Short mmCIF file of C-alpha atoms in Angstrom, two decimals:
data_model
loop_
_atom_site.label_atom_id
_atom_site.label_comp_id
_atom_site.label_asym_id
_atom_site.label_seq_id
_atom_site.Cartn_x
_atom_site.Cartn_y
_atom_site.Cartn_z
CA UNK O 1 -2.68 24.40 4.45
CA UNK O 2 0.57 22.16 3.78
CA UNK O 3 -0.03 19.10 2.34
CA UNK O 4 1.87 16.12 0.75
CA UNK O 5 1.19 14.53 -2.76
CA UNK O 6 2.15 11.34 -3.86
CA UNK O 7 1.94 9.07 -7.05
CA UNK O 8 -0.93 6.68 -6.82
CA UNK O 9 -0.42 2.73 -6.41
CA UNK O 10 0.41 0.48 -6.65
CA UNK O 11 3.73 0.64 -8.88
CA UNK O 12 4.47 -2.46 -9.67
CA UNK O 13 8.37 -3.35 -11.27
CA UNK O 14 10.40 -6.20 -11.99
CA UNK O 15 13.54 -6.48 -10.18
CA UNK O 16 16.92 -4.66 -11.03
CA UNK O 17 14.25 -1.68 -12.33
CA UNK O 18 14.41 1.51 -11.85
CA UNK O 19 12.45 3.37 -9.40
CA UNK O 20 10.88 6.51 -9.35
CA UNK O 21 8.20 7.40 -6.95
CA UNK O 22 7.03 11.03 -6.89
CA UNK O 23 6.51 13.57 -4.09
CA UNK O 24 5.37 16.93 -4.46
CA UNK O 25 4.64 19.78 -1.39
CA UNK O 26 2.64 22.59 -0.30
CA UNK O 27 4.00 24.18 2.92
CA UNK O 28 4.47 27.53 4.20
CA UNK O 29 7.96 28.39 5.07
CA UNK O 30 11.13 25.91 4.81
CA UNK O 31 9.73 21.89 5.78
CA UNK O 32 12.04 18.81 6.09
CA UNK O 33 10.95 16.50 3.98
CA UNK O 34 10.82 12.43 4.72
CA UNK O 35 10.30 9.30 3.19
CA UNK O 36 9.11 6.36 5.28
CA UNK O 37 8.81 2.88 5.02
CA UNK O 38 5.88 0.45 6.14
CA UNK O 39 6.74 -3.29 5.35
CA UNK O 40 3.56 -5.48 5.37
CA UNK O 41 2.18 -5.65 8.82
CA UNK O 42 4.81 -3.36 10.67
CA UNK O 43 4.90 -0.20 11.41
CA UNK O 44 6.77 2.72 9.98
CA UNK O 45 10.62 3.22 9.15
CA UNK O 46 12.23 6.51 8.56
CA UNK O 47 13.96 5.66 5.18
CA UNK O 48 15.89 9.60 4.56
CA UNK O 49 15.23 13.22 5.47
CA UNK O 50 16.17 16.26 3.98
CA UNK O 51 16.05 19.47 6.05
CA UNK O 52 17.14 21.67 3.35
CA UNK O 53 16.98 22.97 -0.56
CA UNK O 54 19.37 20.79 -1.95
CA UNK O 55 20.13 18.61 -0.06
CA UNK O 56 20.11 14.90 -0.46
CA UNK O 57 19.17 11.60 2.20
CA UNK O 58 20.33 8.69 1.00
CA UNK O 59 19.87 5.13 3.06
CA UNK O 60 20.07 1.83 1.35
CA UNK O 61 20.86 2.43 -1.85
CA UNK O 62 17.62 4.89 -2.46
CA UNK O 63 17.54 8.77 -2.64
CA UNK O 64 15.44 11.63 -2.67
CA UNK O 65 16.55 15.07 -2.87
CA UNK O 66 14.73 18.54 -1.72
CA UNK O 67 13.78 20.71 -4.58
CA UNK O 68 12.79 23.93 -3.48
CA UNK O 69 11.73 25.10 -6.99
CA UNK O 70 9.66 22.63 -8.10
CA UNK O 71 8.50 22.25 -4.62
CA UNK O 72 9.23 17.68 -5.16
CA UNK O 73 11.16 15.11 -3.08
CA UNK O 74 11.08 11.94 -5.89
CA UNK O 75 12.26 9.12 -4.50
CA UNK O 76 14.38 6.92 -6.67
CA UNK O 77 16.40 3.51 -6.69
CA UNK O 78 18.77 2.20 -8.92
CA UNK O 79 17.83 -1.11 -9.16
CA UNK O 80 15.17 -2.38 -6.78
CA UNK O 81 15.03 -5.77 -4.94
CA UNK O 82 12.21 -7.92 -4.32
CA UNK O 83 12.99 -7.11 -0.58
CA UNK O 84 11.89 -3.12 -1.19
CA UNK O 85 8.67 -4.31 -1.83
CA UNK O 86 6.47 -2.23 0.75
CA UNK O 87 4.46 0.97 1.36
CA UNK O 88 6.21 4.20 0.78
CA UNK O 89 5.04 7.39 2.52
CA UNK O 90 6.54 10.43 1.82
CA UNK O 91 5.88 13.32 4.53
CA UNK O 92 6.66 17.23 5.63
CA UNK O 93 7.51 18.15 8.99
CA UNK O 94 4.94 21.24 9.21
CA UNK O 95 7.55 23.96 10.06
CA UNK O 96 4.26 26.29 11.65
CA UNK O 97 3.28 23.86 13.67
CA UNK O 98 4.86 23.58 17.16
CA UNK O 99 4.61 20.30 17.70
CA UNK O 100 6.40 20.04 13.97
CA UNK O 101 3.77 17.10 12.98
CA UNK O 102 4.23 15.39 10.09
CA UNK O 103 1.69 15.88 7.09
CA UNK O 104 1.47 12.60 5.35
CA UNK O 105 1.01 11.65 1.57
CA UNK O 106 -1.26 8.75 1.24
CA UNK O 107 1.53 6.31 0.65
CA UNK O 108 2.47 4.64 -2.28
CA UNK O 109 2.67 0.62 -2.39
CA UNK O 110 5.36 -0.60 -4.32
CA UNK O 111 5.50 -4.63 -5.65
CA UNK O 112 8.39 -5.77 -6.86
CA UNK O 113 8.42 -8.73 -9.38
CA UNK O 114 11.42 -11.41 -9.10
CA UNK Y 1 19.46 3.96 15.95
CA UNK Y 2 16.32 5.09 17.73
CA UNK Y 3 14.24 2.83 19.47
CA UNK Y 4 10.54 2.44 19.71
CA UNK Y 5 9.24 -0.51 21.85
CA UNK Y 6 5.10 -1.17 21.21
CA UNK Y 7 3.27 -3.49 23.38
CA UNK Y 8 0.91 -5.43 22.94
CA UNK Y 9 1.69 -6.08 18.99
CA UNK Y 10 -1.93 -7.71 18.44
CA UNK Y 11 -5.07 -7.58 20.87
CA UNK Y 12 -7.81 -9.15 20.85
CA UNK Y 13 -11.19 -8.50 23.10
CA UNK Y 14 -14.29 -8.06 23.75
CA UNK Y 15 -16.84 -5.10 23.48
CA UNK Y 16 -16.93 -2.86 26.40
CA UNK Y 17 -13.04 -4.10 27.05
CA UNK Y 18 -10.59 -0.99 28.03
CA UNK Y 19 -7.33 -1.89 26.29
CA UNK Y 20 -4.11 -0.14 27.44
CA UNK Y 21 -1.00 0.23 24.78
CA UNK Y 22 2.74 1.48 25.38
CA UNK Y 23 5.04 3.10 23.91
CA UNK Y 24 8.23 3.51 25.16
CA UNK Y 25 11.61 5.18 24.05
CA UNK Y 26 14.08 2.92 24.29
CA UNK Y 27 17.68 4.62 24.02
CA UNK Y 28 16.43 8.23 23.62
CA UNK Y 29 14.30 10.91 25.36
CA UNK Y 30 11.04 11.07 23.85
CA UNK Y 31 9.90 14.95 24.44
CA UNK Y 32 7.30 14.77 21.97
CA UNK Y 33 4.78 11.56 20.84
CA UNK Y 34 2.65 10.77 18.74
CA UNK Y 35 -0.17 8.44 18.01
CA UNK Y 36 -1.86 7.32 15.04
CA UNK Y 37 -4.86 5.36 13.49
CA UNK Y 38 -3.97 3.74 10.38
CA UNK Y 39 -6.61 2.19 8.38
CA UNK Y 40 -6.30 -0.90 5.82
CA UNK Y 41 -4.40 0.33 2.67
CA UNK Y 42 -4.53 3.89 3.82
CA UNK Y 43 -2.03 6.67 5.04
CA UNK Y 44 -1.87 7.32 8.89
CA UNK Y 45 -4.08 9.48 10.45
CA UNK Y 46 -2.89 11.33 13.17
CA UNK Y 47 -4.89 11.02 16.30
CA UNK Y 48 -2.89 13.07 19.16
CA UNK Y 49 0.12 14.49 20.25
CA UNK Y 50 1.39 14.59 23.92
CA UNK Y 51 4.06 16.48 25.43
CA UNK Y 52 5.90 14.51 28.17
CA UNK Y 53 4.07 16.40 31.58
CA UNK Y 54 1.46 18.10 29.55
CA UNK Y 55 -1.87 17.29 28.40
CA UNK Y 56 -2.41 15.59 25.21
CA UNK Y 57 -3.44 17.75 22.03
CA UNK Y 58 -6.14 16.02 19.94
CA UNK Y 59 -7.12 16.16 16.95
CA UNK Y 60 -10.65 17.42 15.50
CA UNK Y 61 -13.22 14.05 15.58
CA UNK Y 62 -10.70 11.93 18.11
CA UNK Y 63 -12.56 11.76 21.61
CA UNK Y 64 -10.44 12.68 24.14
CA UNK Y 65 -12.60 10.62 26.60
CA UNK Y 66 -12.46 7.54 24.26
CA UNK Y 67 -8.97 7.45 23.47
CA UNK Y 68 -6.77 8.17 26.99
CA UNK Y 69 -3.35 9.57 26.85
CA UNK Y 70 -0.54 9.90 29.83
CA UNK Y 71 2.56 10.84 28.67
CA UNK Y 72 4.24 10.30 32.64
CA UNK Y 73 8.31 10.50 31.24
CA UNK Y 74 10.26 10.57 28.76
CA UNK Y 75 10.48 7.56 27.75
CA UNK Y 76 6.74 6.50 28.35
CA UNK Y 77 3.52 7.17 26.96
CA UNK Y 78 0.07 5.13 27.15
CA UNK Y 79 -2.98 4.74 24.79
CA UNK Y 80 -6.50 3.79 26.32
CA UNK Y 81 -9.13 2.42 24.45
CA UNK Y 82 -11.41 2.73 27.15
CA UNK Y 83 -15.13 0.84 26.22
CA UNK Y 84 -13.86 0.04 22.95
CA UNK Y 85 -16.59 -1.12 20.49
CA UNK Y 86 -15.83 -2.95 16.79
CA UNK Y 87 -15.60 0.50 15.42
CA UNK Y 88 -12.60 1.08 16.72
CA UNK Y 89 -11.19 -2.15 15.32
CA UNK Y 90 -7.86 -0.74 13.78
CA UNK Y 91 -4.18 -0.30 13.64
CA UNK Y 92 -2.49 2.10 16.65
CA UNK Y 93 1.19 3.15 15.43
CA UNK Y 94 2.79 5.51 18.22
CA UNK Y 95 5.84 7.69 17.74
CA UNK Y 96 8.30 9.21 19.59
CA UNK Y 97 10.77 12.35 18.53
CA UNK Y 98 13.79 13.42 21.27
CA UNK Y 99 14.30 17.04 21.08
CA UNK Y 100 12.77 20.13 19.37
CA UNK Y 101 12.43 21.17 15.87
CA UNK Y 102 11.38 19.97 12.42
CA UNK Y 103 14.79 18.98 11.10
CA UNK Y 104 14.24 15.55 13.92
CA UNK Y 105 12.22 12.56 12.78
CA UNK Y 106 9.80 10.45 13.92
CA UNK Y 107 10.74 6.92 15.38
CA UNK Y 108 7.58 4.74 15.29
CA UNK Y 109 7.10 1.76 17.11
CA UNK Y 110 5.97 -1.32 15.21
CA UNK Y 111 1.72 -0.73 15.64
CA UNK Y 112 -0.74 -2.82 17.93
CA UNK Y 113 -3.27 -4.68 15.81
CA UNK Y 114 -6.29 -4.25 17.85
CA UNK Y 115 -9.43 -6.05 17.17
CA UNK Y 116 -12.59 -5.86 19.40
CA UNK Y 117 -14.99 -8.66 18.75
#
């Protein structure tokens, strides 16, 4: 079945790092691919999509963009802030699925380090 | 952007207490939601889906009977805990997504902290 796999956690960084977090897919068919964002004791943000190969979200000042052929949607940041520390979820909208749920990874918590 | 209003954020009650928690669409038309169980320091787990009008689809293990949904509009849709025991102690995130297909997110509303002592 389609499922989402993330880099374990916690990553932890000082700030003005770089940030990679990975995200690889199985899915059958074409998925959009999302990253969300849980900051401690909230609920869920949608960070960026991607509906396509190729293409690339973008939202405040992180990125992530839809590689078909390695089948990955890595999110990265230039420099991170001590304000992007949170949980990170990346997740596939199942395209056989009629209700289009989303398949989770198991989230990824990120710590940043002023 | 899209809305999603959750109430209440935190309840607390006793064993045996129904507890009742919205989730409404604020600026959009919610044809699809969604509601989830999210466990400390683990992913969401998703526990239904309703379509507004129809019955609610639920997932393998999630009593139907324990866990009440009414999706009445478009913009509304309830959770009930009915008899809720410590066991189902946990956090409730809903979602909502306005029209059809894969390429729309998710809007989730901020989660209800509920605790049953």
């Amino acid at each position: 079945g389609d499922s989402v796999t993330q880099m374990e956690g916690p990553v932890t960084l000082s700030e003005e790092a770089f940030l990679t977090i990975n995200c690889t897919y199985t899915a059958t068919g074409y998925p959009s691919l999302f990253w969300y964002v849980q900051y401690p004791g909230e609920g869920l943000q949608l960070l960026l999509k991607a509906t396509k190969a190729d293409d690339k979200g973008s939202n405040k000042g992180f990125e992530a963009t839809y590689r078909k052929e390695t089948t990955s949607f890595h999110l990265e940041k230039g420099s991170v802030q001590v304000s992007d520390s949170a949980v990170y979820f990346c997740a596939l909208s199942a395209p056989m699925d009629s209700n289009y749920q989303l398949i989770w990874g198991a989230g990824t918590k990120l710590i940043i380090k002023p | 952007g899209a809305v999603v209003s959750q109430h209440p954020s935190r309840v607390i009650c006793k064993s045996g207490t129904s507890v009742k928690i919205e989730c409404r669409s604020l600026d959009f038309q919610a044809t699809t939601m969604f509601w989830y169980r999210q466990f400390p320091k683990q992913s969401l787990m998703l526990m239904a889906t309703s379509n507004e009008g129809s019955k609610a689809t639920y997932e393998q293990g999630v009593e139907k009977d324990k866990f009440l949904i009414n999706h009445a509009s478009l913009t509304l849709s309830t959770l009930t805990v009915t008899s809720a025991h410590p066991e189902d102690s946990s956090f409730y995130i809903c979602s909502a997504r306005g029209g059809a297909g894969g390429n729309q997110p998710q809007h989730f509303g901020d989660g209800t902290r509920l605790s049953i002592l």
